[in-house]
Amino acid sequence: MTVILLAPDGKKFEIKWEDLLEFSKQICERWCSESEVNKKAFDSYAEQYGLFTPYYDFLLHRLQYIQVGFPFFERACAVASLHFKRFIYLEEGELLNYESLKNKKAKSSLDIYVASDKQLDYQKTLEEYKEGFLLPDGSLLSIEQLGNHKNIAYAYLLQKMIEEPMLMEDYLKYRDKIGDIREYFFYRLGCAQICGLKCRIAIYDATMLTPIQKKLLDSMNLDPTLQKSILEDFQNPFSPQIRK
């Protein structure tokens, strides 16, 4: 997959997806080398990151590059409007002009979030019960900052695909079979969705759980009746043949 990046000075770059992270890093490092003020600004921004590197988010949200082309969408789209925090859809044949895209008022759009540790409310160890996604290594992404599981899913998966390009190819392979992005978390990434405060439940593919996930889920006092019902109703969109 190839994407287009538009710089504020009008330059246009065509980048292969697997080169996107390295390109972002080079632009950020070049910007930092221009002054000590720039370097301090980047270093301060980078302190918010641990799970992922900061380069891609800095490129889009601070240096305000516009990207055209994302694996989540079949139709053309760009990050541009509302302070570069939304995907906006492009019309067929629309010119890729930086200023016009920057000021474009989209008829429909989708929020995009940075993937800093704070935004994802990333916790290396589960210290208390929280709604969110339990990752295979036992760490947690809480919905405390982004408000719901889908927002976390989009923010996390975009960064994950940038840092692990083969994952993007896997996602594209199954994109048409995914009705809800969370399904990809359960059945391809092996994550468990933790829901509910009073009636606690978890949604997951039991065949994908790691020992540490099983141990943590067992400690959460999940509602046994609701848990059984939820898991029976949730259908795997990938056939056994596909998942092999």
Short mmCIF file of N, CA, C and O in Angstrom, two decimals, residues 131-136 140-141 143 148-150 152-154 156-157 167 170-171 174 177-195 201-210 213 217 227 230-238 243:
data_model
loop_
_atom_site.label_atom_id
_atom_site.label_comp_id
_atom_site.label_asym_id
_atom_site.label_seq_id
_atom_site.Cartn_x
_atom_site.Cartn_y
_atom_site.Cartn_z
N GLU A 131 -12.34 -0.76 32.48
CA GLU A 131 -12.84 -1.12 31.16
C GLU A 131 -11.80 -0.79 30.11
O GLU A 131 -11.14 0.25 30.17
N GLY A 132 -11.65 -1.68 29.14
CA GLY A 132 -10.67 -1.44 28.09
C GLY A 132 -10.31 -2.73 27.39
O GLY A 132 -11.12 -3.66 27.31
N PHE A 133 -9.08 -2.81 26.86
CA PHE A 133 -8.59 -4.01 26.20
C PHE A 133 -7.42 -4.60 26.99
O PHE A 133 -6.46 -3.90 27.30
N LEU A 134 -7.53 -5.88 27.28
CA LEU A 134 -6.45 -6.61 27.93
C LEU A 134 -5.59 -7.24 26.84
O LEU A 134 -6.06 -8.10 26.08
N LEU A 135 -4.34 -6.80 26.72
CA LEU A 135 -3.45 -7.26 25.67
C LEU A 135 -2.82 -8.61 26.03
O LEU A 135 -2.82 -9.00 27.20
N PRO A 136 -2.30 -9.33 25.04
CA PRO A 136 -1.74 -10.67 25.31
C PRO A 136 -0.64 -10.70 26.37
O PRO A 136 -0.46 -11.73 27.04
N LEU A 140 -2.83 -3.28 29.79
CA LEU A 140 -4.19 -2.83 29.57
C LEU A 140 -4.22 -1.48 28.86
O LEU A 140 -3.42 -0.59 29.14
N LEU A 141 -5.18 -1.34 27.93
CA LEU A 141 -5.52 -0.05 27.34
C LEU A 141 -6.89 0.31 27.88
O LEU A 141 -7.88 -0.36 27.58
N ILE A 143 -10.32 2.74 28.63
CA ILE A 143 -11.15 3.70 27.88
C ILE A 143 -11.27 5.03 28.61
O ILE A 143 -12.01 5.92 28.18
N ASN A 148 -14.38 5.19 24.68
CA ASN A 148 -14.98 3.91 24.31
C ASN A 148 -13.96 3.00 23.63
O ASN A 148 -12.87 3.43 23.26
N HIS A 149 -14.34 1.75 23.48
CA HIS A 149 -13.41 0.75 22.97
C HIS A 149 -13.04 0.98 21.50
O HIS A 149 -11.91 0.69 21.10
N LYS A 150 -13.96 1.47 20.70
CA LYS A 150 -13.66 1.66 19.28
C LYS A 150 -12.61 2.74 19.08
O LYS A 150 -11.74 2.62 18.22
N ILE A 152 -10.19 3.51 21.09
CA ILE A 152 -8.92 2.89 21.43
C ILE A 152 -8.46 1.98 20.30
O ILE A 152 -7.28 1.97 19.91
N ALA A 153 -9.39 1.20 19.76
CA ALA A 153 -9.05 0.24 18.71
C ALA A 153 -8.43 0.93 17.50
O ALA A 153 -7.41 0.49 16.98
N TYR A 154 -9.04 2.03 17.05
CA TYR A 154 -8.51 2.75 15.89
C TYR A 154 -7.14 3.36 16.19
O TYR A 154 -6.21 3.26 15.38
N TYR A 156 -4.88 2.53 18.53
CA TYR A 156 -3.87 1.50 18.76
C TYR A 156 -3.50 0.77 17.48
O TYR A 156 -2.31 0.59 17.16
N LEU A 157 -4.52 0.37 16.71
CA LEU A 157 -4.25 -0.45 15.54
C LEU A 157 -3.51 0.33 14.46
O LEU A 157 -2.63 -0.23 13.78
N LEU A 167 1.30 -6.42 9.71
CA LEU A 167 -0.02 -6.43 10.32
C LEU A 167 -1.01 -5.68 9.44
O LEU A 167 -2.19 -6.04 9.36
N ASP A 170 -2.20 -8.00 6.84
CA ASP A 170 -3.15 -8.94 7.43
C ASP A 170 -4.52 -8.29 7.59
O ASP A 170 -5.56 -8.90 7.27
N TYR A 171 -4.53 -7.05 8.04
CA TYR A 171 -5.80 -6.35 8.23
C TYR A 171 -6.51 -6.17 6.89
O TYR A 171 -7.73 -6.38 6.78
N TYR A 174 -8.46 -9.18 5.65
CA TYR A 174 -9.72 -9.51 6.30
C TYR A 174 -10.68 -8.33 6.43
O TYR A 174 -11.75 -8.47 7.01
N LYS A 177 -14.38 -8.64 5.85
CA LYS A 177 -15.09 -9.57 6.72
C LYS A 177 -15.31 -9.01 8.12
O LYS A 177 -15.94 -9.64 8.95
N ILE A 178 -14.75 -7.82 8.37
CA ILE A 178 -14.84 -7.22 9.71
C ILE A 178 -16.01 -6.24 9.77
O ILE A 178 -16.01 -5.21 9.11
N GLY A 179 -17.01 -6.59 10.57
CA GLY A 179 -18.14 -5.68 10.74
C GLY A 179 -17.86 -4.62 11.80
O GLY A 179 -18.42 -3.53 11.78
N ASP A 180 -17.01 -4.95 12.73
CA ASP A 180 -16.66 -4.08 13.85
C ASP A 180 -15.17 -4.23 14.09
O ASP A 180 -14.67 -5.36 14.20
N ILE A 181 -14.44 -3.14 14.16
CA ILE A 181 -12.98 -3.21 14.31
C ILE A 181 -12.56 -3.99 15.54
O ILE A 181 -11.49 -4.60 15.58
N ARG A 182 -13.44 -4.05 16.55
CA ARG A 182 -13.09 -4.80 17.75
C ARG A 182 -12.94 -6.29 17.46
O ARG A 182 -12.20 -6.99 18.15
N GLU A 183 -13.65 -6.78 16.43
CA GLU A 183 -13.53 -8.19 16.08
C GLU A 183 -12.10 -8.55 15.71
O GLU A 183 -11.63 -9.65 16.01
N TYR A 184 -11.42 -7.61 15.08
CA TYR A 184 -10.02 -7.87 14.71
C TYR A 184 -9.17 -7.99 15.97
O TYR A 184 -8.24 -8.78 16.02
N PHE A 185 -9.51 -7.26 16.99
CA PHE A 185 -8.78 -7.34 18.26
C PHE A 185 -8.95 -8.71 18.90
O PHE A 185 -8.00 -9.28 19.42
N PHE A 186 -10.17 -9.26 18.84
CA PHE A 186 -10.42 -10.55 19.48
C PHE A 186 -9.78 -11.70 18.71
O PHE A 186 -9.08 -12.53 19.29
N TYR A 187 -10.03 -11.71 17.40
CA TYR A 187 -9.73 -12.90 16.62
C TYR A 187 -8.41 -12.89 15.87
O TYR A 187 -7.98 -13.93 15.38
N ARG A 188 -7.76 -11.73 15.78
CA ARG A 188 -6.46 -11.69 15.12
C ARG A 188 -5.34 -11.25 16.07
O ARG A 188 -4.22 -11.70 15.97
N LEU A 189 -5.66 -10.34 16.99
CA LEU A 189 -4.65 -9.84 17.91
C LEU A 189 -4.67 -10.56 19.26
O LEU A 189 -3.75 -10.42 20.06
N GLY A 190 -5.75 -11.29 19.54
CA GLY A 190 -5.83 -12.03 20.79
C GLY A 190 -6.05 -11.16 22.01
O GLY A 190 -5.60 -11.49 23.12
N CYS A 191 -6.75 -10.03 21.84
CA CYS A 191 -7.05 -9.13 22.96
C CYS A 191 -8.41 -9.47 23.56
O CYS A 191 -9.28 -10.01 22.88
N ALA A 192 -8.60 -9.14 24.80
CA ALA A 192 -9.89 -9.33 25.47
C ALA A 192 -10.48 -7.96 25.81
O ALA A 192 -9.78 -7.10 26.34
N GLN A 193 -11.75 -7.78 25.47
CA GLN A 193 -12.42 -6.51 25.78
C GLN A 193 -13.08 -6.62 27.15
O GLN A 193 -13.91 -7.50 27.38
N ILE A 194 -12.71 -5.71 28.04
CA ILE A 194 -13.27 -5.70 29.39
C ILE A 194 -14.37 -4.65 29.44
O ILE A 194 -14.16 -3.49 29.09
N CYS A 195 -15.56 -5.05 29.88
CA CYS A 195 -16.72 -4.14 29.87
C CYS A 195 -17.44 -4.17 31.21
O CYS A 195 -17.42 -5.17 31.92
N ILE A 201 -18.03 -8.06 32.44
CA ILE A 201 -17.94 -9.09 31.42
C ILE A 201 -16.67 -8.87 30.60
O ILE A 201 -16.10 -7.79 30.60
N ALA A 202 -16.26 -9.91 29.88
CA ALA A 202 -15.12 -9.82 28.97
C ALA A 202 -15.48 -10.55 27.68
O ALA A 202 -16.11 -11.60 27.71
N ILE A 203 -15.10 -9.97 26.56
CA ILE A 203 -15.36 -10.58 25.25
C ILE A 203 -14.01 -10.96 24.66
O ILE A 203 -13.10 -10.13 24.58
N TYR A 204 -13.87 -12.20 24.23
CA TYR A 204 -12.59 -12.67 23.72
C TYR A 204 -12.77 -13.98 22.97
O TYR A 204 -13.82 -14.62 23.02
N ASP A 205 -11.72 -14.38 22.27
CA ASP A 205 -11.64 -15.69 21.65
C ASP A 205 -10.79 -16.55 22.59
O ASP A 205 -9.58 -16.33 22.72
N ALA A 206 -11.41 -17.51 23.23
CA ALA A 206 -10.73 -18.31 24.25
C ALA A 206 -9.49 -19.03 23.69
O ALA A 206 -8.53 -19.28 24.42
N THR A 207 -9.51 -19.35 22.39
CA THR A 207 -8.37 -20.06 21.80
C THR A 207 -7.16 -19.17 21.63
O THR A 207 -6.05 -19.66 21.38
N MET A 208 -7.35 -17.85 21.76
CA MET A 208 -6.24 -16.90 21.56
C MET A 208 -5.66 -16.39 22.87
O MET A 208 -4.62 -15.73 22.87
N LEU A 209 -6.29 -16.68 23.99
CA LEU A 209 -5.84 -16.12 25.27
C LEU A 209 -4.50 -16.70 25.70
O LEU A 209 -4.24 -17.89 25.56
N THR A 210 -3.66 -15.84 26.27
CA THR A 210 -2.39 -16.27 26.83
C THR A 210 -2.60 -16.65 28.30
O THR A 210 -3.61 -16.29 28.91
N GLN A 213 -3.32 -13.62 30.45
CA GLN A 213 -4.67 -13.10 30.27
C GLN A 213 -5.69 -13.94 31.03
O GLN A 213 -6.59 -13.40 31.69
N LEU A 217 -8.13 -12.49 33.91
CA LEU A 217 -9.58 -12.57 33.74
C LEU A 217 -10.23 -13.33 34.89
O LEU A 217 -11.31 -12.97 35.35
N GLN A 227 -21.54 -13.50 31.18
CA GLN A 227 -20.34 -13.90 30.45
C GLN A 227 -20.65 -15.04 29.49
O GLN A 227 -20.25 -15.02 28.33
N ILE A 230 -22.84 -13.66 26.56
CA ILE A 230 -22.08 -12.80 25.64
C ILE A 230 -21.22 -13.63 24.70
O ILE A 230 -21.19 -13.43 23.49
N LEU A 231 -20.50 -14.59 25.25
CA LEU A 231 -19.59 -15.39 24.44
C LEU A 231 -20.34 -16.29 23.46
O LEU A 231 -19.86 -16.57 22.36
N GLU A 232 -21.53 -16.73 23.83
CA GLU A 232 -22.33 -17.55 22.91
C GLU A 232 -22.87 -16.73 21.75
O GLU A 232 -22.97 -17.21 20.63
N ASP A 233 -23.22 -15.46 22.02
CA ASP A 233 -23.81 -14.61 21.00
C ASP A 233 -22.78 -13.99 20.06
O ASP A 233 -23.11 -13.60 18.94
N PHE A 234 -21.55 -13.87 20.51
CA PHE A 234 -20.54 -13.19 19.71
C PHE A 234 -19.96 -14.15 18.69
O PHE A 234 -19.35 -15.15 19.04
N GLN A 235 -20.18 -13.87 17.40
CA GLN A 235 -19.78 -14.77 16.34
C GLN A 235 -18.43 -14.40 15.74
O GLN A 235 -18.15 -13.23 15.49
N ASN A 236 -17.60 -15.41 15.52
CA ASN A 236 -16.31 -15.21 14.88
C ASN A 236 -16.53 -14.98 13.38
O ASN A 236 -17.06 -15.84 12.70
N PRO A 237 -16.13 -13.81 12.85
CA PRO A 237 -16.35 -13.52 11.43
C PRO A 237 -15.37 -14.25 10.52
O PRO A 237 -15.53 -14.25 9.31
N PHE A 238 -14.34 -14.87 11.09
CA PHE A 238 -13.35 -15.57 10.30
C PHE A 238 -13.60 -17.08 10.39
O PHE A 238 -13.68 -17.63 11.47
N ARG A 243 -8.57 -18.65 9.37
CA ARG A 243 -7.73 -18.37 10.52
C ARG A 243 -6.50 -19.28 10.60
O ARG A 243 -5.62 -19.06 11.39
#
